[in-house]
PDB file of C-alpha atoms in Angstrom:
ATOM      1  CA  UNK S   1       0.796  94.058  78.102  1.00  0.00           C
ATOM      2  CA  UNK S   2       0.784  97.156  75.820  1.00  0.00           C
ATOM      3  CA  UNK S   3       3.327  98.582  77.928  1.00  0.00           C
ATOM      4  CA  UNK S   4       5.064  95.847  78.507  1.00  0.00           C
ATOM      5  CA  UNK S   5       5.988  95.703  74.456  1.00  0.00           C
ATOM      6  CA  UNK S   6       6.665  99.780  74.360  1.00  0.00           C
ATOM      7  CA  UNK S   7       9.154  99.695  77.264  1.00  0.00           C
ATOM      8  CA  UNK S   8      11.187  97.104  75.374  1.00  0.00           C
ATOM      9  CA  UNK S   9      10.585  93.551  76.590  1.00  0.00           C
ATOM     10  CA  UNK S  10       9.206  92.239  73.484  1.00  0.00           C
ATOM     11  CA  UNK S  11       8.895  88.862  72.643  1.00  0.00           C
ATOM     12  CA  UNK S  12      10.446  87.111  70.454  1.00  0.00           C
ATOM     13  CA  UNK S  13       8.941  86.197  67.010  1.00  0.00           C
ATOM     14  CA  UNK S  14       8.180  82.869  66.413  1.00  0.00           C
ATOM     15  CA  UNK S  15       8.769  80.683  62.612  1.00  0.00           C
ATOM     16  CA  UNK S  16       5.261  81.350  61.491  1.00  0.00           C
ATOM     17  CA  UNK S  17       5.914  85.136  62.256  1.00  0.00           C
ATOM     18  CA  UNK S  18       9.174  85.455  60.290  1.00  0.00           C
ATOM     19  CA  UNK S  19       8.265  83.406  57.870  1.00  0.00           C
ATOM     20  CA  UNK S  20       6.153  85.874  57.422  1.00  0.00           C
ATOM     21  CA  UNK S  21       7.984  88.906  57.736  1.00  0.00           C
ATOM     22  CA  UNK S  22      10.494  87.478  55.030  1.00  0.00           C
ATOM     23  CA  UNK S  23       7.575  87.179  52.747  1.00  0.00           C
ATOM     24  CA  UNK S  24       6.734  90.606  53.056  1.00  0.00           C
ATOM     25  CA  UNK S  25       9.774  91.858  52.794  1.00  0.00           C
ATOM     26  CA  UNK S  26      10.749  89.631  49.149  1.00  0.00           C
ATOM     27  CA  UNK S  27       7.410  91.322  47.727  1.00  0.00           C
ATOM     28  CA  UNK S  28       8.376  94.517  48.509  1.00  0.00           C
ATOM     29  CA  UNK S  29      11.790  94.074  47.088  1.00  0.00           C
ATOM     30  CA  UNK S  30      10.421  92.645  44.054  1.00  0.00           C
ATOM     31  CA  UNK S  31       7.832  95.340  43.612  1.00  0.00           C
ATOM     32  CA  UNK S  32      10.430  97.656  42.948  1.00  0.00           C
ATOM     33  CA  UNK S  33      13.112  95.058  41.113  1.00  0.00           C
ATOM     34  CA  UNK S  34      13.384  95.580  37.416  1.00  0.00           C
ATOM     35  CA  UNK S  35      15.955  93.564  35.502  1.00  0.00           C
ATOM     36  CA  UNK S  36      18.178  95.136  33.304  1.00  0.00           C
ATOM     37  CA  UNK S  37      20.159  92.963  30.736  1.00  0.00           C
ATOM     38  CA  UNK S  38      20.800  95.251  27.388  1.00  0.00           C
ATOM     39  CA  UNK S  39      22.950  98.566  28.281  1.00  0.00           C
ATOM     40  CA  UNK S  40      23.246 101.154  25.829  1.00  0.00           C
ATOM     41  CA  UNK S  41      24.129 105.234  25.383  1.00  0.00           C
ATOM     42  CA  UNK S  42      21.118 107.841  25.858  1.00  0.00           C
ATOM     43  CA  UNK S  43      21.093 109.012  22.603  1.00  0.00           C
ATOM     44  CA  UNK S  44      19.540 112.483  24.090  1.00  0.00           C
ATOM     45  CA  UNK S  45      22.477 112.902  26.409  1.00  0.00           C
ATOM     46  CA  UNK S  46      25.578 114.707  25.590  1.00  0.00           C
ATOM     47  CA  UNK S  47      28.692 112.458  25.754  1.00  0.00           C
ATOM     48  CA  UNK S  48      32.053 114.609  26.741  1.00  0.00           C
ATOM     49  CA  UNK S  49      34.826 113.578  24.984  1.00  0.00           C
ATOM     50  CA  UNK S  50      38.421 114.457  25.511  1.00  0.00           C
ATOM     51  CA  UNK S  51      40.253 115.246  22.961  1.00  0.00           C
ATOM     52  CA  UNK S  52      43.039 113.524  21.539  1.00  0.00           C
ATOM     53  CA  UNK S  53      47.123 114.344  21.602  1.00  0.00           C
ATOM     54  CA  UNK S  54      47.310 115.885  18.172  1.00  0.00           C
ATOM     55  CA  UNK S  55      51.751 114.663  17.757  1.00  0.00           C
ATOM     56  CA  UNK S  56      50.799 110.986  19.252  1.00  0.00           C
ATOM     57  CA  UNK S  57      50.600 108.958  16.287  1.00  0.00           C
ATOM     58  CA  UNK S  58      48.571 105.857  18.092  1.00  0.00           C
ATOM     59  CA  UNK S  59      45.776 108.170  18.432  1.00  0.00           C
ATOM     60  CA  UNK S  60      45.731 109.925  15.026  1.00  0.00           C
ATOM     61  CA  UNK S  61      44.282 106.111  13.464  1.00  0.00           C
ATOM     62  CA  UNK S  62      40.830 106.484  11.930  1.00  0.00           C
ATOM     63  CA  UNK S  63      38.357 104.175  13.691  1.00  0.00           C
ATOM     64  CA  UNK S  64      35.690 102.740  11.169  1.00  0.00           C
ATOM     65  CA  UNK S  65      32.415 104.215  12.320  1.00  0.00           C
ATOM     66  CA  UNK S  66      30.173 102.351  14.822  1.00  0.00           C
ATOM     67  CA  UNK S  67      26.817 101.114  12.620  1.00  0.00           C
ATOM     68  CA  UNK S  68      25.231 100.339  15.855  1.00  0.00           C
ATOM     69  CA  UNK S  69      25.546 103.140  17.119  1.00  0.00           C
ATOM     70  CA  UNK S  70      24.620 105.755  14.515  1.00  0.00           C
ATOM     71  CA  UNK S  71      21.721 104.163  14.109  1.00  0.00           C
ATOM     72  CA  UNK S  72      20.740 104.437  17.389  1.00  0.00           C
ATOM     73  CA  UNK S  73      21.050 108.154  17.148  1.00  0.00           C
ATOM     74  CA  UNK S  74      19.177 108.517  13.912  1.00  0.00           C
ATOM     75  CA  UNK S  75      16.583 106.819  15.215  1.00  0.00           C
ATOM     76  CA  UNK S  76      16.032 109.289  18.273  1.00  0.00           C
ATOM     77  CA  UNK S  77      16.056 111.957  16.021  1.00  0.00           C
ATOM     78  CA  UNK S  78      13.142 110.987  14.156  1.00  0.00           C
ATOM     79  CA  UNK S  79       9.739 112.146  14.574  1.00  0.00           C
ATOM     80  CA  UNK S  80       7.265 110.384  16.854  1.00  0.00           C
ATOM     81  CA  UNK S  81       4.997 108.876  13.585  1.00  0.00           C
ATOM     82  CA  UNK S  82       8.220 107.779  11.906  1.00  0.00           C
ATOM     83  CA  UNK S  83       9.395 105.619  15.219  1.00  0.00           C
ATOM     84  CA  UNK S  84       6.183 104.346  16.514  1.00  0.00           C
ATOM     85  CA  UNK S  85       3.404 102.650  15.166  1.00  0.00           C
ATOM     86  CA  UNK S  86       0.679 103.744  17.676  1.00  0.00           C
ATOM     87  CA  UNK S  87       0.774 107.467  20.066  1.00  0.00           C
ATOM     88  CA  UNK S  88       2.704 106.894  23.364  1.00  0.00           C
ATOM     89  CA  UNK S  89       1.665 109.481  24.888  1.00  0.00           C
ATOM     90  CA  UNK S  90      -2.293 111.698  25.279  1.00  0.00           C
ATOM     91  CA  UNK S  91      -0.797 114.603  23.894  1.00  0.00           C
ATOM     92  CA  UNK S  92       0.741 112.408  20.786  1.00  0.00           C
ATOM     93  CA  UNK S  93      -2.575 111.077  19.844  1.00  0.00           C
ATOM     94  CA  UNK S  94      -3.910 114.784  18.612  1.00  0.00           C
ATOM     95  CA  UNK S  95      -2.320 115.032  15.089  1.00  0.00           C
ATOM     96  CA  UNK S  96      -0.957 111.497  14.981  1.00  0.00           C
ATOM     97  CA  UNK S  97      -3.255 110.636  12.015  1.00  0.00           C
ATOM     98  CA  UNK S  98      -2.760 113.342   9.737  1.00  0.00           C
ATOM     99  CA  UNK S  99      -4.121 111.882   6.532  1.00  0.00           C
ATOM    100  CA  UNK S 100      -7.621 113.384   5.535  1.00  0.00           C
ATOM    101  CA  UNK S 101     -10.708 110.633   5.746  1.00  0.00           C
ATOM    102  CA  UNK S 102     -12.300 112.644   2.758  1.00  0.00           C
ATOM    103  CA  UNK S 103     -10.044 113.469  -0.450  1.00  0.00           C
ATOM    104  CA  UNK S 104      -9.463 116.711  -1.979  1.00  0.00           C
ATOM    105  CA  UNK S 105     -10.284 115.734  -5.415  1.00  0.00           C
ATOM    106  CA  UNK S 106     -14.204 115.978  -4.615  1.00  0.00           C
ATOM    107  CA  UNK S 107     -16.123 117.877  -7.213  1.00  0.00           C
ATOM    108  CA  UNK S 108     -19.303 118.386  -4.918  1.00  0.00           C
ATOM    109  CA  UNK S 109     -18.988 122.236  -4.181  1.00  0.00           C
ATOM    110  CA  UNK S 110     -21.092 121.188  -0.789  1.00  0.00           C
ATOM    111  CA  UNK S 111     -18.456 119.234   0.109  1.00  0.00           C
ATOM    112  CA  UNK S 112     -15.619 121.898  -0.660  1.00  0.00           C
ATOM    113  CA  UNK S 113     -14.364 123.902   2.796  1.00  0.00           C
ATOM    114  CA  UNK S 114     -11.640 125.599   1.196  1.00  0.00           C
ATOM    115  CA  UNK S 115     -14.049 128.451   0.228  1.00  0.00           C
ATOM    116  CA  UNK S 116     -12.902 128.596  -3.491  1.00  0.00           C
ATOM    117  CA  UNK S 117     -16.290 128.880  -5.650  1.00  0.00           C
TER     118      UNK S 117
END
């Protein structure tokens, strides 16, 4: 029967067994679906522009700035601590907190590592 099935005379699938296969086949496409419903520019990529025809006056109007947009772009140029609440990433987390947990305005000279006696 094994060789019956490599040799091409197969039979054919019944409604469990598609029923089946379809299954299989929606999870994988769903395992690797991932809806996208707010488009935007990559503020870290490099837009190329063409310039404009310096004699043709229909170009030469001045556009009001986009607020959207430049704040999009000053907010990827911030620093990590500034955009996030919490580290996204392992190497984030060392320095993320950079406040001391003791202050400087100790008196105990025990307590004082900046070596001035």
């Amino acid at each position: 029967r094994a060789m019956a099935a490599r040799g091409g005379a197969r039979e054919r699938p019944d409604a469990v067994q598609l029923d089946r296969l379809l299954g299989e086949r929606v999870r994988k496409e769903l395992r690797g679906l991932r809806l996208l419903t707010q488009y935007g520019l990559n503020p870290l990529r490099r837009v190329h522009t063409v310039t404009k025809k310096p004699m043709s006056w229909h170009d030469n109007i001045e556009e009001p700035a986009d607020e959207k947009f430049l704040n999009v772009i000053h907010h990827a140029a911030l620093e990590p601590t500034k955009k996030y609440s919490e580290p996204q990433t392992e190497s984030q987390e060392i320095g993320w907190n950079t406040t001391p947990l003791v202050s400087r305005v100790l008196k105990d000279s025990a307590l004082c590592i900046s070596g001035g006696k």
